[in-house]
Coordinates of C-alpha atoms in Angstrom, one line a residue:
M1 CA 30.2 8.4 -4.2
S2 CA 30.3 11.0 -6.8
G3 CA 27.6 11.4 -9.1
F4 CA 25.2 9.0 -7.1
R5 CA 21.7 10.3 -6.7
S6 CA 19.3 9.4 -4.0
G7 CA 15.9 10.6 -2.6
I8 CA 12.7 10.1 -1.3
V9 CA 9.2 10.0 -3.2
A10 CA 5.9 10.2 -1.4
V11 CA 2.9 8.4 -3.6
V12 CA -0.4 9.8 -2.5
G13 CA -3.8 9.8 -3.6
R14 CA -7.6 9.1 -2.7
P15 CA -8.2 5.5 -2.0
N16 CA -8.2 2.8 -4.9
V17 CA -6.5 4.9 -7.5
G18 CA -3.6 2.2 -8.0
K19 CA -0.8 3.7 -5.7
S20 CA 0.4 0.3 -4.6
T21 CA 0.1 -1.2 -7.8
L22 CA 2.2 1.9 -9.1
V23 CA 4.9 1.5 -6.7
N24 CA 5.2 -2.2 -7.0
A25 CA 5.5 -1.5 -10.9
L26 CA 8.1 1.3 -10.3
V27 CA 10.6 -1.1 -8.2
G28 CA 9.7 -4.0 -10.4
R29 CA 8.6 -6.7 -7.7
K30 CA 5.8 -6.9 -5.3
I31 CA 6.4 -4.9 -1.9
A32 CA 2.8 -3.4 -1.1
I33 CA 0.0 -5.8 -1.1
V34 CA -2.9 -5.0 -3.7
S35 CA -6.6 -5.1 -3.4
D36 CA -9.6 -3.6 -5.0
K37 CA -11.2 -2.8 -1.5
P38 CA -10.5 0.9 -0.4
Q39 CA -8.2 1.6 2.3
T40 CA -5.9 -1.5 1.6
T41 CA -2.8 0.2 2.6
R42 CA -2.6 1.0 6.3
R43 CA 1.1 2.0 7.2
H44 CA 3.9 3.7 5.3
I45 CA 5.3 1.1 2.9
R46 CA 8.9 2.0 1.5
A47 CA 9.8 0.1 -1.5
I48 CA 13.5 0.8 -2.6
L49 CA 14.9 1.1 -6.2
N50 CA 18.2 0.3 -6.6
T51 CA 20.4 0.8 -9.6
E52 CA 24.3 1.4 -10.0
E53 CA 23.9 5.1 -9.9
T54 CA 20.8 5.9 -8.1
Q55 CA 18.5 4.9 -5.1
V56 CA 14.8 6.0 -4.9
V57 CA 12.8 5.4 -1.8
F58 CA 9.0 5.4 -2.7
T59 CA 6.7 5.8 0.4
D60 CA 3.3 4.2 -0.4
T61 CA 0.6 5.8 1.6
P62 CA -3.0 4.8 2.6
G63 CA -5.8 6.7 0.4
F64 CA -6.3 10.2 1.7
H65 CA -9.9 10.7 2.6
K66 CA -12.5 12.2 4.8
P67 CA -12.5 9.8 7.9
S68 CA -15.4 8.2 9.8
T69 CA -13.2 6.2 12.3
L70 CA -10.3 6.8 14.5
L71 CA -8.3 4.5 12.1
G72 CA -9.2 6.8 9.2
T73 CA -7.6 9.8 11.0
R74 CA -4.7 7.9 11.9
L75 CA -4.4 6.8 8.4
N76 CA -4.7 10.4 7.2
N77 CA -2.0 11.5 9.7
L78 CA 0.5 8.9 8.1
V79 CA -0.2 10.6 4.8
R80 CA 0.8 14.0 6.1
D81 CA 3.8 12.7 7.7
A82 CA 5.0 10.9 4.5
V83 CA 5.1 14.1 2.5
E84 CA 7.0 16.0 5.0
G85 CA 10.6 16.8 3.6
V86 CA 10.6 14.4 0.6
D87 CA 12.3 15.3 -2.6
A88 CA 9.2 14.7 -4.7
V89 CA 5.3 14.0 -4.3
V90 CA 3.5 11.9 -6.7
L91 CA -0.2 12.4 -6.8
V92 CA -1.9 9.4 -8.4
V93 CA -5.3 10.1 -10.1
D94 CA -7.7 7.5 -11.8
A95 CA -8.3 8.3 -15.4
A96 CA -11.0 5.7 -16.0
A97 CA -12.7 7.0 -12.8
G98 CA -12.7 10.5 -13.5
V99 CA -10.4 13.2 -12.0
G100 CA -12.8 14.9 -9.6
R101 CA -13.3 16.8 -6.4
G102 CA -11.6 13.8 -4.2
D103 CA -8.4 14.4 -6.2
A104 CA -8.6 18.2 -5.8
Y105 CA -9.1 17.6 -2.1
V106 CA -5.9 15.6 -1.7
Y107 CA -4.0 18.0 -3.9
E108 CA -5.0 20.9 -1.6
H109 CA -4.4 19.3 1.6
Q110 CA -1.2 17.2 0.8
V111 CA 0.5 18.1 -2.5
A112 CA 0.0 22.0 -2.9
A113 CA 2.7 23.1 -0.7
S114 CA 5.2 20.4 -1.7
G115 CA 8.4 21.1 -3.8
M116 CA 8.5 18.9 -6.7
K117 CA 4.9 17.8 -7.6
I118 CA 4.2 15.1 -10.3
C119 CA 0.5 13.9 -11.4
V120 CA 0.4 10.4 -12.5
V121 CA -2.8 9.9 -14.4
N122 CA -3.3 6.2 -13.9
K123 CA -5.7 3.4 -15.7
V124 CA -5.2 5.0 -19.1
D125 CA -5.1 1.4 -20.6
G126 CA -8.2 0.8 -22.8
L127 CA -9.2 4.6 -22.5
S128 CA -9.7 6.2 -26.0
H129 CA -7.8 9.5 -26.7
H130 CA -10.8 11.5 -26.7
K131 CA -11.8 10.2 -23.1
L132 CA -8.0 10.8 -21.8
V133 CA -7.8 14.4 -22.9
P134 CA -10.4 15.9 -20.5
Q135 CA -8.9 13.9 -17.6
L136 CA -5.5 15.5 -18.5
A137 CA -7.3 19.0 -18.6
A138 CA -8.9 18.4 -15.2
V139 CA -5.4 17.6 -13.7
Q140 CA -4.1 20.8 -15.1
D141 CA -7.0 22.8 -13.7
M142 CA -6.4 21.0 -10.4
G143 CA -3.2 23.1 -9.9
E144 CA 0.8 23.3 -10.8
F145 CA 2.5 20.2 -11.3
D146 CA 6.1 20.0 -12.8
E147 CA 5.3 17.0 -14.8
I148 CA 1.8 15.1 -15.9
V149 CA 2.6 11.4 -16.8
P150 CA -0.1 8.9 -18.0
V151 CA 0.4 5.5 -17.1
S152 CA -1.3 2.2 -16.8
A153 CA 0.6 1.0 -13.5
Q154 CA -1.2 -2.5 -14.2
F155 CA 0.1 -3.3 -17.6
G156 CA 3.4 -1.2 -17.4
E157 CA 2.5 1.5 -19.9
G158 CA 4.2 4.7 -19.3
V159 CA 6.1 3.2 -16.2
E160 CA 9.4 3.4 -17.6
V161 CA 9.2 6.8 -18.6
L162 CA 7.9 8.0 -15.1
R163 CA 10.8 6.0 -13.4
D164 CA 13.4 7.6 -15.6
L165 CA 11.7 11.0 -15.0
L166 CA 12.1 10.3 -11.0
V167 CA 15.5 9.1 -11.0
S168 CA 16.8 12.3 -13.2
R169 CA 15.1 14.6 -10.6
M170 CA 16.5 12.9 -7.7
P171 CA 19.4 15.2 -5.9
E172 CA 23.0 14.0 -5.3
G173 CA 23.8 12.1 -2.4
P174 CA 24.6 8.7 -1.0
P175 CA 22.4 5.8 -0.5
L176 CA 19.7 5.9 2.1
Y177 CA 19.5 2.3 2.6
P178 CA 21.9 -0.7 2.0
S179 CA 22.0 -1.4 -1.7
D180 CA 20.5 -4.9 -1.2
S181 CA 17.5 -3.6 0.6
D182 CA 14.1 -3.4 -1.2
T183 CA 12.0 -2.4 1.7
D184 CA 12.5 -1.4 5.5
E185 CA 9.5 -3.4 6.5
P186 CA 10.0 -6.1 9.3
L187 CA 9.5 -9.6 8.3
E188 CA 6.3 -10.1 10.8
I189 CA 4.8 -7.0 9.0
T190 CA 5.3 -8.3 5.7
L191 CA 3.9 -11.6 6.3
A192 CA 0.8 -10.2 8.3
E193 CA 0.2 -8.1 4.9
L194 CA 0.3 -11.4 2.8
V195 CA -2.2 -12.9 5.0
R196 CA -4.4 -9.7 5.0
E197 CA -4.4 -9.4 1.3
Q198 CA -5.7 -12.8 1.0
A199 CA -8.5 -12.2 3.5
L200 CA -9.5 -9.1 1.7
R201 CA -9.8 -11.1 -1.7
L202 CA -11.8 -13.8 0.0
T203 CA -14.3 -12.2 2.2
R204 CA -17.2 -9.8 1.4
E205 CA -19.2 -6.8 2.3
E206 CA -18.2 -5.1 5.6
V207 CA -15.6 -7.6 6.6
P208 CA -12.5 -6.3 4.7
H209 CA -12.4 -3.1 6.6
S210 CA -12.5 -4.8 9.9
I211 CA -9.7 -7.2 9.3
A212 CA -6.4 -6.4 10.9
V213 CA -3.6 -9.2 10.9
V214 CA -1.0 -9.6 13.6
V215 CA 1.9 -12.4 13.4
D216 CA 2.3 -13.7 16.8
E217 CA 5.4 -15.9 16.3
V218 CA 7.7 -16.9 13.6
E219 CA 10.0 -20.2 14.2
H220 CA 12.6 -20.9 11.9
E221 CA 13.4 -25.0 11.7
G222 CA 15.9 -25.8 9.1
D223 CA 13.8 -25.5 5.8
L224 CA 10.6 -25.2 7.7
T225 CA 9.2 -21.8 8.8
K226 CA 6.3 -22.0 11.1
I227 CA 4.2 -18.8 11.4
H228 CA 1.5 -18.2 13.9
A229 CA -0.8 -15.2 13.0
S230 CA -4.3 -14.0 14.2
L231 CA -6.9 -12.4 11.9
V232 CA -8.5 -9.6 14.2
V233 CA -12.3 -8.6 13.5
E234 CA -14.5 -6.5 15.2
R235 CA -17.7 -8.7 15.5
D236 CA -18.8 -12.4 16.2
S237 CA -20.6 -12.3 12.9
Q238 CA -17.5 -11.4 11.0
K239 CA -15.6 -14.0 12.6
G240 CA -17.8 -16.5 11.3
I241 CA -17.6 -15.3 7.6
V242 CA -13.7 -15.3 8.0
I243 CA -13.7 -18.9 9.1
G244 CA -16.5 -20.0 6.6
H245 CA -18.7 -22.9 6.5
G246 CA -16.5 -25.8 8.0
G247 CA -13.2 -23.6 8.1
E248 CA -13.3 -23.4 4.2
T249 CA -12.4 -19.6 3.8
L250 CA -9.8 -19.5 6.6
K251 CA -8.1 -22.5 5.0
A252 CA -8.3 -20.9 1.5
I253 CA -6.8 -17.7 3.1
G254 CA -4.0 -19.7 4.6
T255 CA -3.3 -21.5 1.4
A256 CA -3.1 -18.7 -0.8
A257 CA -0.9 -16.7 1.7
R258 CA 1.4 -19.7 2.0
M259 CA 2.1 -19.9 -1.6
Q260 CA 3.5 -16.3 -1.8
M261 CA 5.3 -16.7 1.5
E262 CA 7.5 -19.8 0.4
P263 CA 9.3 -18.5 -2.6
M264 CA 9.6 -15.2 -0.4
L265 CA 11.3 -17.1 2.5
G266 CA 13.0 -20.0 0.4
T267 CA 11.6 -22.5 2.8
R268 CA 8.6 -24.6 3.4
V269 CA 5.8 -22.4 5.5
F270 CA 3.5 -24.1 8.1
L271 CA 0.9 -21.4 8.7
D272 CA -1.3 -21.3 11.6
L273 CA -4.1 -18.8 11.5
R274 CA -6.6 -18.0 14.3
V275 CA -9.6 -15.5 14.3
K276 CA -10.0 -13.2 17.1
V277 CA -12.6 -10.7 17.8
L278 CA -11.7 -7.2 19.2
K279 CA -15.0 -5.2 19.5
E280 CA -14.9 -2.1 17.4
W281 CA -11.1 -1.9 17.2
Q282 CA -11.2 0.8 14.5
R283 CA -12.5 3.4 17.1
D284 CA -10.6 2.2 20.3
P285 CA -7.2 4.0 20.5
R286 CA -5.9 1.2 22.9
A287 CA -6.8 -1.3 20.4
L288 CA -5.5 0.5 17.5
D289 CA -2.1 0.7 19.5
R290 CA -1.9 -3.0 20.3
L291 CA -2.5 -3.7 16.6
G292 CA 0.3 -1.3 15.6
L293 CA -1.9 1.1 13.8

């Protein structure tokens, strides 16, 4: 396949800078779930951009941070694994919140030793020129980058420039995945993530950090898909919050998740959700292993 380009790009940054939104914008459809809660991403999510002449595999990673739980440590290890041997590392920073020590921490620990380094200065929408300039200067002071690209992942500003830049920098080589693939995620993981996205959106306080979702069974019956899933929390009080008064919250989570699943699967969906308590699962290695984290 002469002239074909392919490569892997790791997208890293501190929590809540918009990495998943950026990855979805780069490939042109939703692959990674998005939430305003920190640490939404808990695994490598690979989103695949296919064109006639290129294939770029974007690895969306958890927010790199100073961990306080075993889960946090494992998430940081995922980031370390993701930047190994890739063709480019994209560091995403939040221009609206300000570039600071947390970004420098990620640069020092995950980006500095990489080959091609690109900094995406995200959330520039609504930011005046005189407010943006100091953020760009702060990025330049952080360390060396091959390119610095201002974008608004949410509104698409600068995304095409970034996409073209990354495509042009990929090495020549054959596709890494079949050309009709847009992710390598197993279906059960994708479905579980859609449920968790809605649980993050509809719960409050300390609960979102403590929710994990496992799809227990998927049954295909003609034009109906039956999905049985468990929402796992750490305490009985959290179970009550997730279920809600008269089961209202759990019902709302299921309805919203089902509305996303049906167009994706092309069938009607029956979604059965249960809530289970697994004490302090974020700190328990055996529980994390059971949850696939």
